[in-house]
PDB file of C-alpha atoms and ligand atoms in Angstrom:
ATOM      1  CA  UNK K 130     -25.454   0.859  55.407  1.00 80.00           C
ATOM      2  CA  UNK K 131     -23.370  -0.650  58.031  1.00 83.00           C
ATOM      3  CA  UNK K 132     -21.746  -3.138  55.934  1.00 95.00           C
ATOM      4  CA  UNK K 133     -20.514  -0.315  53.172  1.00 98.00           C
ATOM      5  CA  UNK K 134     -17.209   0.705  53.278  1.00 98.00           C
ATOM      6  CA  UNK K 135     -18.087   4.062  51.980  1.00 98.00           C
ATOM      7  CA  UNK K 136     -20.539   4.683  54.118  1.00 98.00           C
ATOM      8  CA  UNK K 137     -18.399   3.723  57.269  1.00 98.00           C
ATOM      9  CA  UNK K 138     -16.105   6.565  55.718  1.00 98.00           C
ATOM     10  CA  UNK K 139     -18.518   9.056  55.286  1.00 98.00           C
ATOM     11  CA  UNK K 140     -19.931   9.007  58.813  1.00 97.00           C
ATOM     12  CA  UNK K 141     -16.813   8.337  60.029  1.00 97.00           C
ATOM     13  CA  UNK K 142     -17.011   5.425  61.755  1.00 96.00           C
ATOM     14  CA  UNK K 143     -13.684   4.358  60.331  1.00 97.00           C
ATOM     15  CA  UNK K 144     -10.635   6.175  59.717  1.00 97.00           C
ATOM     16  CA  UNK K 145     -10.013   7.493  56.343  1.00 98.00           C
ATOM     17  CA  UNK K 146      -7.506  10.729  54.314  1.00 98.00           C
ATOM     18  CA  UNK K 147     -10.382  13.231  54.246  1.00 98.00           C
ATOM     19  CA  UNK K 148      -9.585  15.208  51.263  1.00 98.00           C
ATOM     20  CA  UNK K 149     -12.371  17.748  51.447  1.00 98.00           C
ATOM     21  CA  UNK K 150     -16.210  17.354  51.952  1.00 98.00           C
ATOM     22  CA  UNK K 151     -19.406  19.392  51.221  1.00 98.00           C
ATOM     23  CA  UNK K 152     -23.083  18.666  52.926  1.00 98.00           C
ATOM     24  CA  UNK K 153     -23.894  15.821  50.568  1.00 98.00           C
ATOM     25  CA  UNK K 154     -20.258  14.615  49.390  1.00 98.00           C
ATOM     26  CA  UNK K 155     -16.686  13.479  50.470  1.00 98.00           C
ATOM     27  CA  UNK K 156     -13.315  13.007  49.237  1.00 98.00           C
ATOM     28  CA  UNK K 157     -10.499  10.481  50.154  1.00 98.00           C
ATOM     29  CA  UNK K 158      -7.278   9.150  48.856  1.00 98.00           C
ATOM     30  CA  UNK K 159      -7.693   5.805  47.833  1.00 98.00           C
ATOM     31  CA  UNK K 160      -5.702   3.608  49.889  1.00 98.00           C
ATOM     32  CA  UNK K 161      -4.265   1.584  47.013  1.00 98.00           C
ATOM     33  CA  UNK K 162      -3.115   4.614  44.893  1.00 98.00           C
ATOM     34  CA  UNK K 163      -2.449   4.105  41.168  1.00 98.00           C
ATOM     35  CA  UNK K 164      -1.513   7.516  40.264  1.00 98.00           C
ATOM     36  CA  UNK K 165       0.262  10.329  42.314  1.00 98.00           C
ATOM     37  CA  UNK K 166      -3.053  11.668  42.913  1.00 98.00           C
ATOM     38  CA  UNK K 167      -5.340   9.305  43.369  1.00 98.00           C
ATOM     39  CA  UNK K 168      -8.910  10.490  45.379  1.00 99.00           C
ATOM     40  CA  UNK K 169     -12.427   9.008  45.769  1.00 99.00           C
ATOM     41  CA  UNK K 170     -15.376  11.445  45.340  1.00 99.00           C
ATOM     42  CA  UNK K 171     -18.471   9.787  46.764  1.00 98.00           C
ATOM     43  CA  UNK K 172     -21.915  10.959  48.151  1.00 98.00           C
ATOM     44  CA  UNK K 173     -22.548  10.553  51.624  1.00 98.00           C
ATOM     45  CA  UNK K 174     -25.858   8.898  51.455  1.00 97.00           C
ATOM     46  CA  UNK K 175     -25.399   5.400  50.201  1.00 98.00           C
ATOM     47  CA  UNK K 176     -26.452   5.070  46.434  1.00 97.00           C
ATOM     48  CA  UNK K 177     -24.921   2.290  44.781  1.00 97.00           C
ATOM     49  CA  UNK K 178     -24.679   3.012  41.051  1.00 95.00           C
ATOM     50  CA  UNK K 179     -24.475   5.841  38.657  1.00 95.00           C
ATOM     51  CA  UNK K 180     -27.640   4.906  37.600  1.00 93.00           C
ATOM     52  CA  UNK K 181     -29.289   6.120  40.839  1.00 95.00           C
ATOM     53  CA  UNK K 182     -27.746   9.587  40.023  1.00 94.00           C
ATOM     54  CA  UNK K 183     -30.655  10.649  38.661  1.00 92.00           C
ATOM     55  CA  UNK K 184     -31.821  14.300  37.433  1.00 91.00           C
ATOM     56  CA  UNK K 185     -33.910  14.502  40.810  1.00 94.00           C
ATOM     57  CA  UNK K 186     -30.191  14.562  42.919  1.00 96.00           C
ATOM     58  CA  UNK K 187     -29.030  17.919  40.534  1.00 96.00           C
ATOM     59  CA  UNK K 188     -27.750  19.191  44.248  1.00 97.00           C
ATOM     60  CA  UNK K 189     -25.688  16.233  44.559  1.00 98.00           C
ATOM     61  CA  UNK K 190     -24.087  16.414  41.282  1.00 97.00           C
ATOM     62  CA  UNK K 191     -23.645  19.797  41.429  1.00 97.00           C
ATOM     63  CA  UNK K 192     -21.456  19.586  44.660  1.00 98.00           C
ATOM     64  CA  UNK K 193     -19.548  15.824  43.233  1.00 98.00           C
ATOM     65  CA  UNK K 194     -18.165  18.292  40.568  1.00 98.00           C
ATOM     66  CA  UNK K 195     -17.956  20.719  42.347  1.00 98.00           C
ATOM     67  CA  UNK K 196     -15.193  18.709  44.459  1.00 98.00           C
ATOM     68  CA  UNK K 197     -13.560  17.097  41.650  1.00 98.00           C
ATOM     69  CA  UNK K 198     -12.727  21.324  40.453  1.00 98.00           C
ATOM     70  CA  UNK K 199     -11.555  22.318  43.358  1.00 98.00           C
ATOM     71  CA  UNK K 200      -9.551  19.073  44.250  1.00 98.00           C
ATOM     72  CA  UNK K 201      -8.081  19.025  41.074  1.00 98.00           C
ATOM     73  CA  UNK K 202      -7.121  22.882  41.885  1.00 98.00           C
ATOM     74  CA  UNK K 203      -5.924  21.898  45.342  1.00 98.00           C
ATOM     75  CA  UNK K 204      -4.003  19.575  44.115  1.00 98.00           C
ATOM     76  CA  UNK K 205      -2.459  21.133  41.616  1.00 98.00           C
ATOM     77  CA  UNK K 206      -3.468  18.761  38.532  1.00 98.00           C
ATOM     78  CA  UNK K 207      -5.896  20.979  37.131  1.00 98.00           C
ATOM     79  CA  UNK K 208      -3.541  22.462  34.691  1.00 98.00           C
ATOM     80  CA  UNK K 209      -1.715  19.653  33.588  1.00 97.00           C
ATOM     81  CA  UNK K 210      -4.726  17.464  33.348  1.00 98.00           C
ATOM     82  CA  UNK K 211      -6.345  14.517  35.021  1.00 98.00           C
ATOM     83  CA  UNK K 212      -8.671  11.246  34.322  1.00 98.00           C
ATOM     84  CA  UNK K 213     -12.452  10.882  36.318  1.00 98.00           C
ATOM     85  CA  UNK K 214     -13.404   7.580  36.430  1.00 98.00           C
ATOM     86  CA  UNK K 215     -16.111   5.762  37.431  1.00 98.00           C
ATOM     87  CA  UNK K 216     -16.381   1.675  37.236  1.00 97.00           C
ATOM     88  CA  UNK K 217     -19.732   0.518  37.035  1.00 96.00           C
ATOM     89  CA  UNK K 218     -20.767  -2.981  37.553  1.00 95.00           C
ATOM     90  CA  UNK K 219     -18.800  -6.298  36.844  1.00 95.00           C
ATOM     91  CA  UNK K 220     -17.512  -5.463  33.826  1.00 96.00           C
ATOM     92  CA  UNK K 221     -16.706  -1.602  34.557  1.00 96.00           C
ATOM     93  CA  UNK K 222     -14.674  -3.520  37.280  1.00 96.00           C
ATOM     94  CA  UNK K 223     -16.831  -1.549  40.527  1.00 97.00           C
ATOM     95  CA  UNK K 224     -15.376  -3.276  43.452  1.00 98.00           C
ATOM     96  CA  UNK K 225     -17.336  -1.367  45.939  1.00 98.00           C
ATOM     97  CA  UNK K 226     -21.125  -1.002  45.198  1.00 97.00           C
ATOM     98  CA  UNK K 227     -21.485   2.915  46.573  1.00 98.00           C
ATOM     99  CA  UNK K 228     -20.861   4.885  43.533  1.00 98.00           C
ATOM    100  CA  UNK K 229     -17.803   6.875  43.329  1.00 98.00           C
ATOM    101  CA  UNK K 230     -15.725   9.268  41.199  1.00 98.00           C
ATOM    102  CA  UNK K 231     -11.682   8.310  40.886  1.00 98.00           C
ATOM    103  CA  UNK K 232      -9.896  11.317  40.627  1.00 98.00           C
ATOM    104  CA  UNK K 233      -6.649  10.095  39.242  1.00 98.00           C
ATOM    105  CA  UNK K 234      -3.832  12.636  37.933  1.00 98.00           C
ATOM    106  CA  UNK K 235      -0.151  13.673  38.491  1.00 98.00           C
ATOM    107  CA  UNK K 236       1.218  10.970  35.691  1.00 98.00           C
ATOM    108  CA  UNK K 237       0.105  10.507  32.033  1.00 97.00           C
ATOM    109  CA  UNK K 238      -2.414   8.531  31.958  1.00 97.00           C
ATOM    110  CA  UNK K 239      -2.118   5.868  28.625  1.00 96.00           C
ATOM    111  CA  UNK K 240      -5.658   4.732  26.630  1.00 97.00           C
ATOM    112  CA  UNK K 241      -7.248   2.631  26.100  1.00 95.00           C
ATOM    113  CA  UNK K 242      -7.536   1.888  29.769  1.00 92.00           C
ATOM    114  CA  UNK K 243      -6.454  -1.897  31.398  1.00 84.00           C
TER     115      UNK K 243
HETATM  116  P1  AMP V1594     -13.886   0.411  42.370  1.00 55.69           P
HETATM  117  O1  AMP V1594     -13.125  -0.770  41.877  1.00 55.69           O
HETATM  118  O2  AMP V1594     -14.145   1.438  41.314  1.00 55.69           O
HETATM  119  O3  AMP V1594     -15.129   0.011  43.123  1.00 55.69           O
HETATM  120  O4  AMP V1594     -12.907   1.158  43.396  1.00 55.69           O
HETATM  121  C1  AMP V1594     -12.901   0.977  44.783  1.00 55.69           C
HETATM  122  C2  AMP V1594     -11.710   1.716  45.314  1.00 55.69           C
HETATM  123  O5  AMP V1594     -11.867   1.892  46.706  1.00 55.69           O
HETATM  124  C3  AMP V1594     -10.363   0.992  45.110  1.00 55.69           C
HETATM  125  O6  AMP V1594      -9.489   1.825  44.348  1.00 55.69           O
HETATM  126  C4  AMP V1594      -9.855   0.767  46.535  1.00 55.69           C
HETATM  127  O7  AMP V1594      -8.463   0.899  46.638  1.00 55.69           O
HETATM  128  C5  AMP V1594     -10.607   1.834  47.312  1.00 55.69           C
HETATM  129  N1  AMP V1594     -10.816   1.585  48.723  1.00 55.69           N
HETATM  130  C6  AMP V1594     -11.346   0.472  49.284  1.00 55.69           C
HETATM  131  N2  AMP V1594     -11.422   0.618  50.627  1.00 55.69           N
HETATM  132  C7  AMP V1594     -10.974   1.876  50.912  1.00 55.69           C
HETATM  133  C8  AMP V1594     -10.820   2.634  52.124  1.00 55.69           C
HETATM  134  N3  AMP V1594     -11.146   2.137  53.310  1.00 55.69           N
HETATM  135  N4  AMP V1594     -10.315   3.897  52.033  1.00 55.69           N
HETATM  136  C9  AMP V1594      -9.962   4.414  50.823  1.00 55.69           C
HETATM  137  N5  AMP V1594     -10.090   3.741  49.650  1.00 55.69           N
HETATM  138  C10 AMP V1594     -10.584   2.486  49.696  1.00 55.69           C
END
């Protein structure tokens, strides 16, 4: 979709912190960071909700966790801990409608969430 940000990033046809990437997924730093760490882990093919992750895509949600592991690893969070978010809808507060993971870590992270 042309007119998703998301899925500009993920075939590159604008610029973006590539994190890591797998066949069906990518990872980028958000560019409004609200923790130290602070990545997007987001399927390459445009889906827009978590509702279309659906038993059918198990390779696809095999390899989003897969990258949220070995991010958290890479980035050296996965010891002290981290939060995975993922807004959905108005009131979740989803700004952009291709569904995405936040990987957020590197601070405590204080609940119940804003
Ligand atoms: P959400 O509110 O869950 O839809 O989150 C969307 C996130 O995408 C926000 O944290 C934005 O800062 C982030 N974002 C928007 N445009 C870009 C971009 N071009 N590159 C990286 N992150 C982006």
């Amino acid at each position: 979709m042309d007119d998703c940000v998301f899925c500009r990033i993920a075939s590159k046809m604008i610029g973006s912190d590539i994190v890591e990437e797998s066949p069906l997924a990518i990872a980028v730093r958000d560019v409004n960071p609200q923790a130290p760490v602070h990545v997007l882990i987001f399927p390459k093919e445009h889906l827009p909700s978590v509702k279309d992750l659906d038993p059918e895509r198990c390779d696809l949600l095999t390899e989003l966790f897969q990258l949220v592991n070995d991010i958290a690893i890479s980035e050296g969070i996965a010891q002290t801990g981290y939060r995975l978010v993922v807004n959905s809808g108005e009131d979740g507060g989803q700004e952009v409608d291709h569904v995405h993971f936040h990987l957020l870590g590197g601070r405590f992270m204080g609940w119940p969430p804003g």
